[in-house]
mmCIF file of C-alpha atoms in Angstrom:
data_model
loop_
_atom_site.group_PDB
_atom_site.id
_atom_site.type_symbol
_atom_site.label_atom_id
_atom_site.label_comp_id
_atom_site.label_asym_id
_atom_site.label_seq_id
_atom_site.Cartn_x
_atom_site.Cartn_y
_atom_site.Cartn_z
ATOM 1 C CA MET A 1 99.277 124.264 109.558
ATOM 2 C CA PRO A 2 102.818 125.627 109.061
ATOM 3 C CA GLU A 3 104.429 124.853 105.756
ATOM 4 C CA ASP A 4 108.102 125.625 104.636
ATOM 5 C CA GLY A 5 107.049 127.858 101.793
ATOM 6 C CA ASP A 6 105.835 130.381 104.552
ATOM 7 C CA ALA A 7 109.127 131.029 105.915
ATOM 8 C CA GLY A 8 110.827 132.470 102.762
ATOM 9 C CA LEU A 9 113.962 130.951 100.893
ATOM 10 C CA GLY A 10 116.290 131.534 103.749
ATOM 11 C CA TYR A 11 119.862 131.860 103.514
ATOM 12 C CA LEU A 12 121.442 130.603 100.272
ATOM 13 C CA THR A 13 124.943 129.045 100.748
ATOM 14 C CA PRO A 14 127.122 128.024 97.597
ATOM 15 C CA PHE A 15 128.516 124.407 97.989
ATOM 16 C CA SER A 16 130.312 122.229 95.455
ATOM 17 C CA GLY A 17 128.930 118.847 95.439
ATOM 18 C CA LEU A 18 126.864 116.103 94.194
ATOM 19 C CA PRO A 19 125.713 116.518 90.607
ATOM 20 C CA LEU A 20 122.077 115.368 90.416
ATOM 21 C CA PRO A 21 120.934 112.891 87.825
ATOM 22 C CA ARG A 22 119.625 114.602 84.854
ATOM 23 C CA PRO A 23 115.957 114.323 84.230
ATOM 24 C CA ALA A 24 114.419 112.086 81.432
ATOM 25 C CA PRO A 25 113.738 114.115 78.343
ATOM 26 C CA GLN A 26 110.576 116.038 78.159
ATOM 27 C CA ASN A 27 110.605 116.049 74.422
ATOM 28 C CA ASN A 28 112.379 114.552 71.610
ATOM 29 C CA ASP A 29 114.625 117.829 71.099
ATOM 30 C CA SER A 30 116.150 117.386 74.730
ATOM 31 C CA PRO A 31 119.724 116.305 74.586
ATOM 32 C CA ASN A 32 119.543 114.590 77.856
ATOM 33 C CA GLY A 33 119.253 110.795 78.113
ATOM 34 C CA ALA A 34 116.762 108.973 80.155
ATOM 35 C CA ILE A 35 117.512 108.031 83.617
ATOM 36 C CA GLU A 36 117.296 104.269 84.791
ATOM 37 C CA PHE A 37 116.355 104.318 88.368
ATOM 38 C CA GLU A 38 117.172 101.522 90.654
ATOM 39 C CA TRP A 39 115.076 101.181 93.824
ATOM 40 C CA VAL A 40 114.749 98.505 96.291
ATOM 41 C CA GLU A 41 111.192 97.358 97.595
ATOM 42 C CA LEU A 42 111.396 96.571 101.217
ATOM 43 C CA PRO A 43 108.769 96.437 104.154
ATOM 44 C CA PRO A 44 107.974 99.799 105.891
ATOM 45 C CA GLU A 45 107.095 101.958 109.097
ATOM 46 C CA GLY A 46 106.160 105.658 110.082
ATOM 47 C CA GLU A 47 102.979 108.128 111.175
ATOM 48 C CA HIS A 48 101.067 111.423 110.128
ATOM 49 C CA SER A 49 101.728 114.933 110.951
ATOM 50 C CA SER A 50 102.207 118.442 109.722
ATOM 51 C CA GLU A 51 105.425 120.268 108.807
ATOM 52 C CA SER A 52 107.872 122.450 110.422
ATOM 53 C CA SER A 53 110.757 124.457 108.756
ATOM 54 C CA ALA A 54 114.156 125.882 109.356
ATOM 55 C CA VAL A 55 115.007 129.120 107.670
ATOM 56 C CA LEU A 56 118.807 128.960 107.803
ATOM 57 C CA GLU A 57 120.966 131.947 108.797
ATOM 58 C CA PRO A 58 124.575 132.829 107.718
ATOM 59 C CA PRO A 59 127.038 131.154 110.031
ATOM 60 C CA GLU A 60 128.123 133.286 112.796
ATOM 61 C CA GLY A 61 131.874 133.177 112.860
ATOM 62 C CA GLY A 62 133.552 133.048 116.149
ATOM 63 C CA LEU A 63 130.481 131.767 118.050
ATOM 64 C CA PRO A 64 131.299 128.658 120.349
ATOM 65 C CA PRO A 65 129.548 125.524 119.387
ATOM 66 C CA VAL A 66 127.476 125.581 122.476
ATOM 67 C CA VAL A 67 125.820 128.762 121.524
ATOM 68 C CA SER A 68 124.364 127.176 118.517
ATOM 69 C CA ASP A 69 121.467 124.778 119.073
ATOM 70 C CA GLY A 70 123.408 122.357 116.955
ATOM 71 C CA TRP A 71 126.019 119.840 118.328
ATOM 72 C CA ASP A 72 129.708 120.108 118.781
ATOM 73 C CA LEU A 73 130.049 117.023 116.726
ATOM 74 C CA SER A 74 133.797 116.473 117.305
ATOM 75 C CA SER A 75 133.066 115.615 120.771
ATOM 76 C CA VAL A 76 130.404 113.246 119.916
ATOM 77 C CA LEU A 77 131.334 111.470 116.896
ATOM 78 C CA GLY A 78 135.157 111.779 116.822
ATOM 79 C CA SER A 79 137.128 112.607 113.491
ATOM 80 C CA ASP A 80 136.614 109.300 111.684
ATOM 81 C CA PRO A 81 134.588 110.336 108.634
ATOM 82 C CA SER A 82 134.332 106.758 107.294
ATOM 83 C CA VAL A 83 131.096 105.283 105.951
ATOM 84 C CA HIS A 84 130.737 101.707 104.936
ATOM 85 C CA SER A 85 130.049 101.075 101.288
ATOM 86 C CA SER A 86 129.116 97.904 99.749
ATOM 87 C CA GLY A 87 128.073 98.705 96.244
ATOM 88 C CA GLN A 88 124.389 98.474 97.316
ATOM 89 C CA ILE A 89 121.782 101.315 97.414
ATOM 90 C CA CYS A 90 122.264 101.411 101.213
ATOM 91 C CA THR A 91 124.909 99.551 103.652
ATOM 92 C CA ARG A 92 124.013 98.534 107.067
ATOM 93 C CA ASP A 93 125.045 101.828 108.354
ATOM 94 C CA GLY A 94 123.891 104.148 105.707
ATOM 95 C CA LEU A 95 123.998 104.570 101.912
ATOM 96 C CA ASP A 96 126.205 103.472 99.338
ATOM 97 C CA GLN A 97 128.955 106.040 98.741
ATOM 98 C CA SER A 98 129.402 105.529 95.158
ATOM 99 C CA SER A 99 127.409 108.622 94.118
ATOM 100 C CA HIS A 100 128.607 110.632 97.243
ATOM 101 C CA GLY A 101 129.208 114.432 96.582
ATOM 102 C CA GLU A 102 132.048 116.555 97.832
ATOM 103 C CA GLY A 103 130.360 117.440 101.185
ATOM 104 C CA SER A 104 132.510 116.495 104.231
ATOM 105 C CA THR A 105 131.608 113.668 106.632
ATOM 106 C CA ASN A 106 134.266 115.084 108.923
ATOM 107 C CA PRO A 107 132.285 116.829 111.860
ATOM 108 C CA ARG A 108 135.357 119.027 112.699
ATOM 109 C CA THR A 109 134.923 120.906 109.223
ATOM 110 C CA TRP A 110 131.216 121.593 109.769
ATOM 111 C CA ASP A 111 129.660 125.035 110.175
ATOM 112 C CA ARG A 112 126.592 126.136 112.316
ATOM 113 C CA LYS A 113 124.160 125.289 109.593
ATOM 114 C CA GLN A 114 125.597 121.698 109.190
ATOM 115 C CA ARG A 115 125.594 121.110 112.810
ATOM 116 C CA ARG A 116 121.775 122.149 113.157
ATOM 117 C CA ALA A 117 121.004 119.902 110.262
ATOM 118 C CA TYR A 118 122.841 116.950 112.001
ATOM 119 C CA GLN A 119 120.958 117.515 115.299
ATOM 120 C CA ARG A 120 117.677 117.678 113.224
ATOM 121 C CA ILE A 121 118.279 114.545 111.249
ATOM 122 C CA LEU A 122 119.841 112.499 114.150
ATOM 123 C CA SER A 123 116.806 113.167 116.352
ATOM 124 C CA GLY A 124 114.650 111.808 113.950
ATOM 125 C CA LEU A 125 116.803 108.766 113.176
ATOM 126 C CA ARG A 126 117.174 108.082 116.910
ATOM 127 C CA TYR A 127 113.250 108.475 117.443
ATOM 128 C CA HIS A 128 112.434 106.004 114.614
ATOM 129 C CA ARG A 129 115.485 103.848 115.352
ATOM 130 C CA GLY A 130 114.600 100.161 114.127
ATOM 131 C CA GLU A 131 112.375 101.295 111.407
ATOM 132 C CA LEU A 132 113.223 101.386 107.570
ATOM 133 C CA LEU A 133 114.533 104.550 106.142
ATOM 134 C CA ARG A 134 113.735 105.642 102.740
ATOM 135 C CA PHE A 135 115.048 108.269 100.313
ATOM 136 C CA MET A 136 113.003 109.977 97.502
ATOM 137 C CA THR A 137 114.230 112.818 94.906
ATOM 138 C CA TYR A 138 111.458 114.959 93.267
ATOM 139 C CA THR A 139 112.569 116.883 90.172
ATOM 140 C CA THR A 140 111.127 119.598 88.093
ATOM 141 C CA ALA A 141 110.442 120.423 84.681
ATOM 142 C CA GLU A 142 109.519 123.222 82.302
ATOM 143 C CA ASN A 143 105.905 124.812 82.454
ATOM 144 C CA MET A 144 104.846 123.336 85.606
ATOM 145 C CA ARG A 145 101.339 124.117 86.895
ATOM 146 C CA ARG A 146 102.593 124.891 90.304
ATOM 147 C CA ASP A 147 106.036 125.657 92.143
ATOM 148 C CA LEU A 148 108.027 122.889 93.750
ATOM 149 C CA ARG A 149 106.913 123.627 97.340
ATOM 150 C CA SER A 150 103.322 123.823 96.686
ATOM 151 C CA SER A 151 103.499 120.648 94.436
ATOM 152 C CA PHE A 152 105.136 118.792 97.316
ATOM 153 C CA ARG A 153 102.397 119.943 99.819
ATOM 154 C CA ALA A 154 99.927 118.494 97.496
ATOM 155 C CA GLU A 155 101.911 115.358 96.956
ATOM 156 C CA LYS A 156 102.318 114.668 100.557
ATOM 157 C CA GLU A 157 98.594 115.086 101.283
ATOM 158 C CA ARG A 158 97.893 112.380 98.524
ATOM 159 C CA ILE A 159 100.181 110.025 100.129
ATOM 160 C CA ARG A 160 98.623 110.494 103.477
ATOM 161 C CA ARG A 161 95.144 109.925 102.023
ATOM 162 C CA MET A 162 96.276 106.927 99.863
ATOM 163 C CA THR A 163 95.640 103.272 101.370
ATOM 164 C CA PRO A 164 96.830 99.829 100.455
ATOM 165 C CA ALA A 165 93.106 99.037 99.327
ATOM 166 C CA ARG A 166 93.075 101.929 96.812
ATOM 167 C CA LEU A 167 96.702 101.036 95.362
ATOM 168 C CA LEU A 168 95.326 97.453 94.821
ATOM 169 C CA LYS A 169 92.259 98.596 93.222
ATOM 170 C CA MET A 170 94.193 101.089 90.939
ATOM 171 C CA GLY A 171 96.621 98.384 89.806
ATOM 172 C CA TYR A 172 99.855 99.694 91.461
ATOM 173 C CA ILE A 173 100.166 96.594 93.632
ATOM 174 C CA THR A 174 99.169 93.024 93.601
ATOM 175 C CA ARG A 175 97.586 90.808 96.435
ATOM 176 C CA LYS A 176 101.101 89.224 96.777
ATOM 177 C CA ASP A 177 102.333 92.770 97.463
ATOM 178 C CA LEU A 178 99.866 93.496 100.077
ATOM 179 C CA ARG A 179 101.155 90.394 102.145
ATOM 180 C CA LYS A 180 104.782 91.392 101.483
ATOM 181 C CA TYR A 181 104.697 95.170 102.232
ATOM 182 C CA TYR A 182 101.491 95.548 104.463
ATOM 183 C CA PRO A 183 101.332 92.321 106.599
ATOM 184 C CA ASN A 184 99.807 93.875 109.585
ATOM 185 C CA LYS A 185 98.221 97.176 108.215
ATOM 186 C CA PRO A 186 94.403 97.639 107.905
ATOM 187 C CA LEU A 187 93.837 97.868 104.076
ATOM 188 C CA ASN A 188 91.784 100.952 104.408
ATOM 189 C CA GLU A 189 94.143 102.642 106.682
ATOM 190 C CA PRO A 190 96.137 105.669 105.200
ATOM 191 C CA LEU A 191 99.796 105.388 104.457
ATOM 192 C CA LYS A 192 102.213 106.633 106.963
ATOM 193 C CA PHE A 193 104.676 109.372 105.858
ATOM 194 C CA GLU A 194 107.105 111.325 108.171
ATOM 195 C CA TYR A 195 109.943 113.125 106.466
ATOM 196 C CA PHE A 196 112.901 115.379 106.649
ATOM 197 C CA LYS A 197 113.388 117.073 103.258
ATOM 198 C CA VAL A 198 116.269 119.261 101.644
ATOM 199 C CA GLU A 199 115.511 121.665 98.859
ATOM 200 C CA THR A 200 118.205 122.698 96.270
ATOM 201 C CA SER A 201 118.068 125.155 93.358
ATOM 202 C CA GLU A 202 119.355 122.420 91.123
ATOM 203 C CA GLY A 203 117.457 121.296 87.927
ATOM 204 C CA VAL A 204 114.932 123.315 86.029
ATOM 205 C CA ALA A 205 113.136 124.787 88.951
ATOM 206 C CA GLY A 206 114.570 123.101 92.127
ATOM 207 C CA VAL A 207 115.032 119.612 93.427
ATOM 208 C CA LEU A 208 113.848 117.906 96.675
ATOM 209 C CA HIS A 209 115.623 115.222 98.635
ATOM 210 C CA VAL A 210 113.331 113.690 100.933
ATOM 211 C CA LEU A 211 114.270 111.226 103.697
ATOM 212 C CA PHE A 212 111.196 109.397 105.187
ATOM 213 C CA PHE A 213 109.931 106.779 107.538
ATOM 214 C CA GLY A 214 106.676 105.086 106.781
ATOM 215 C CA ASP A 215 104.794 102.763 104.517
ATOM 216 C CA TYR A 216 105.986 101.309 101.299
ATOM 217 C CA ILE A 217 104.891 103.570 98.303
ATOM 218 C CA PRO A 218 105.047 102.195 94.681
ATOM 219 C CA GLN A 219 107.434 104.348 92.535
ATOM 220 C CA LYS A 220 105.019 104.077 89.747
ATOM 221 C CA TRP A 221 102.242 105.645 91.765
ATOM 222 C CA LEU A 222 104.622 108.452 93.013
ATOM 223 C CA SER A 223 105.650 109.241 89.416
ATOM 224 C CA ASP A 224 102.137 109.454 88.226
ATOM 225 C CA SER A 225 100.935 111.603 91.006
ATOM 226 C CA TRP A 226 103.718 113.844 90.592
ATOM 227 C CA ARG A 227 103.147 114.288 86.814
ATOM 228 C CA GLU A 228 99.426 114.882 87.543
ATOM 229 C CA ILE A 229 100.248 117.605 90.002
ATOM 230 C CA THR A 230 102.995 119.428 88.230
ATOM 231 C CA GLY A 231 101.518 118.635 84.629
ATOM 232 C CA THR A 232 105.106 117.992 83.220
ATOM 233 C CA ALA A 233 107.576 116.803 85.845
ATOM 234 C CA TYR A 234 107.562 113.024 86.550
ATOM 235 C CA VAL A 235 110.789 111.810 87.365
ATOM 236 C CA VAL A 236 110.663 110.448 91.194
ATOM 237 C CA ASP A 237 113.455 108.453 92.474
ATOM 238 C CA ILE A 238 112.807 106.284 95.554
ATOM 239 C CA ARG A 239 115.268 104.113 97.473
ATOM 240 C CA ALA A 240 115.458 102.062 100.640
ATOM 241 C CA CYS A 241 118.253 101.063 103.016
ATOM 242 C CA LYS A 242 118.953 97.399 103.122
ATOM 243 C CA ASP A 243 118.355 97.283 106.912
ATOM 244 C CA ARG A 244 116.436 99.141 109.493
ATOM 245 C CA VAL A 245 118.254 102.135 111.155
ATOM 246 C CA LYS A 246 120.948 100.539 113.581
ATOM 247 C CA SER A 247 123.669 103.261 113.641
ATOM 248 C CA PRO A 248 121.851 106.725 113.823
ATOM 249 C CA LYS A 249 125.177 108.856 114.128
ATOM 250 C CA ARG A 250 126.802 107.506 111.110
ATOM 251 C CA LEU A 251 123.671 107.720 108.937
ATOM 252 C CA ALA A 252 122.957 111.369 110.099
ATOM 253 C CA ARG A 253 126.457 112.165 109.474
ATOM 254 C CA TYR A 254 126.282 110.852 105.837
ATOM 255 C CA CYS A 255 122.919 112.516 105.420
ATOM 256 C CA VAL A 256 124.484 115.952 106.174
ATOM 257 C CA ALA A 257 127.467 115.522 104.036
ATOM 258 C CA GLN A 258 125.242 114.187 101.196
ATOM 259 C CA TYR A 259 122.151 116.466 101.270
ATOM 260 C CA VAL A 260 123.471 119.641 103.088
ATOM 261 C CA SER A 261 127.258 120.257 102.399
ATOM 262 C CA GLY A 262 127.383 117.950 99.464
ATOM 263 C CA GLN A 263 125.035 120.006 97.319
ATOM 264 C CA SER A 264 126.153 122.890 95.087
ATOM 265 C CA ALA A 265 122.880 124.773 95.309
ATOM 266 C CA PHE A 266 121.452 124.175 98.841
ATOM 267 C CA VAL A 267 118.502 126.487 99.874
ATOM 268 C CA ARG A 268 116.573 124.929 103.141
ATOM 269 C CA TYR A 269 115.603 122.151 104.819
ATOM 270 C CA SER A 270 112.374 121.262 106.773
ATOM 271 C CA TRP A 271 110.523 118.173 108.390
ATOM 272 C CA SER A 272 107.148 117.043 109.292
ATOM 273 C CA TRP A 273 105.779 117.175 112.787
ATOM 274 C CA GLY A 274 106.103 113.316 113.034
ATOM 275 C CA TRP A 275 109.813 113.340 112.221
ATOM 276 C CA VAL A 276 110.158 113.627 116.015
ATOM 277 C CA ALA A 277 107.415 115.467 117.515
ATOM 278 C CA LYS A 278 105.873 119.183 117.064
ATOM 279 C CA GLY A 279 108.095 121.542 118.753
ATOM 280 C CA PHE A 280 111.148 119.240 119.418
ATOM 281 C CA VAL A 281 113.684 121.752 118.586
ATOM 282 C CA LYS A 282 112.190 124.299 121.054
ATOM 283 C CA VAL A 283 112.547 121.390 123.738
ATOM 284 C CA TRP A 284 115.945 120.855 122.784
ATOM 285 C CA ARG A 285 116.838 124.367 123.235
ATOM 286 C CA ILE A 286 115.217 124.627 126.683
ATOM 287 C CA LEU A 287 117.166 121.559 127.750
ATOM 288 C CA LEU A 288 120.359 122.929 126.689
ATOM 289 C CA LYS A 289 119.567 126.305 128.437
ATOM 290 C CA GLU A 290 118.545 124.432 131.687
ATOM 291 C CA LEU A 291 121.925 122.558 131.739
ATOM 292 C CA GLY A 292 124.019 125.819 131.462
ATOM 293 C CA TYR A 293 124.798 124.718 127.905
ATOM 294 C CA ASP A 294 126.612 121.547 129.166
ATOM 295 C CA LEU A 295 126.321 119.921 125.679
ATOM 296 C CA LYS A 296 127.447 116.482 126.632
ATOM 297 C CA ARG A 297 125.016 116.228 129.249
ATOM 298 C CA ALA A 298 122.318 117.418 127.076
ATOM 299 C CA ILE A 299 123.054 115.020 124.433
ATOM 300 C CA VAL A 300 122.706 112.222 126.854
ATOM 301 C CA LEU A 301 119.628 113.297 128.239
ATOM 302 C CA TRP A 302 118.277 114.212 124.877
ATOM 303 C CA GLU A 303 118.876 110.492 123.728
ATOM 304 C CA LYS A 304 117.159 109.212 126.937
ATOM 305 C CA LEU A 305 114.130 111.522 126.060
ATOM 306 C CA LEU A 306 113.943 110.163 122.312
ATOM 307 C CA SER A 307 114.093 106.731 123.751
ATOM 308 C CA GLY A 308 110.887 107.241 125.720
ATOM 309 C CA GLU A 309 112.189 108.288 129.218
ATOM 310 C CA SER A 310 111.087 111.277 131.129
ATOM 311 C CA PHE A 311 113.174 113.283 133.534
ATOM 312 C CA THR A 312 113.567 116.507 135.557
ATOM 313 C CA VAL A 313 116.070 119.267 135.278
ATOM 314 C CA GLY A 314 115.453 121.699 138.262
ATOM 315 C CA PHE A 315 111.975 122.390 138.244
ATOM 316 C CA LYS A 316 111.111 121.267 134.680
ATOM 317 C CA LEU A 317 109.766 117.928 133.750
ATOM 318 C CA PHE A 318 110.780 116.727 130.239
ATOM 319 C CA LYS A 319 108.269 114.371 128.626
ATOM 320 C CA PRO A 320 109.116 112.026 125.851
ATOM 321 C CA PRO A 321 107.497 111.720 122.375
ATOM 322 C CA PRO A 322 104.840 111.502 121.224
ATOM 323 C CA GLU A 323 103.665 114.006 124.023
ATOM 324 C CA LEU A 324 107.068 115.640 123.793
ATOM 325 C CA GLY A 325 107.050 118.720 125.961
ATOM 326 C CA VAL A 326 108.287 120.442 129.161
ATOM 327 C CA VAL A 327 106.107 120.948 132.232
ATOM 328 C CA GLU A 328 106.956 123.498 134.890
ATOM 329 C CA LEU A 329 106.931 121.949 138.346
ATOM 330 C CA MET A 330 105.864 123.924 141.365
ATOM 331 C CA GLU A 331 108.741 125.076 143.707
ATOM 332 C CA VAL A 332 107.772 123.863 147.338
ATOM 333 C CA ASP A 333 109.017 126.346 150.130
ATOM 334 C CA ALA A 334 110.511 124.143 152.690
ATOM 335 C CA HIS A 335 109.940 126.783 155.373
ATOM 336 C CA ALA A 336 106.231 127.214 154.492
ATOM 337 C CA GLY A 337 103.784 126.401 157.214
#
């Protein structure tokens, strides 16, 4: 089962961007003040899987956008970088910009790495369109029992083993919460958790920013679990969009600006298999190649594929998620026989 720690740190790129909230003091000598987290409790969605990762390479200057497996965003999104803001945690189209970093939301200014991140994020948002997107931030502290990546691997497995019935028994939710957050979910069914995460080198030993689709998870449980795993870190912030995903392009553009180009210590990004489906980047690259790198046509067909439609290009059948894949069709010789 591939983990993002197996691939190394990748390419470190300095960015000026969003200063992360300073963690609550670990002892009385700390000069930092405690953070007051504001988070929204809303109903859920999601599913289980393993993890894929992307080791980022230095941008290759001079390459035409189509050579990259990212998208030429200027032809897809236009140049309007606006993202609606209402002072809430999330607006209908994305997040509140009140804490927005310095990363650009203008696709014309993005490099190869940012275009790739956009394609990965947008693919997941399109696949989970209509579901509720949540955001988590995991911080670190001094003298942790294990590093950030191995801690998150343990945390995600705990999440995927947890059930509404256990949360109720442990006192993290009430019976009223069961009806509110898990109305149609069997009480002994594990929580769903499919994510895209960005790692930075900020804080004591790094920070993880996680976008995820899945079931409601109590913040108190996340914090307690994180402290138990790490031994010392316990600051976990979780927030939810006000509405379910309706405008994937705008939200994906915001996420790239906020979590990739908007971070001053960006390290890498990775995702779970269920963010779209296992091997979805490979399928995208095959589609792009089969179309002779006709990017606009590839994007149209890719969106159809993520919406559940199958199609053929030449002698290849492209199958949609969750059975995402490419099947070679046999060429029939018209002159045979």
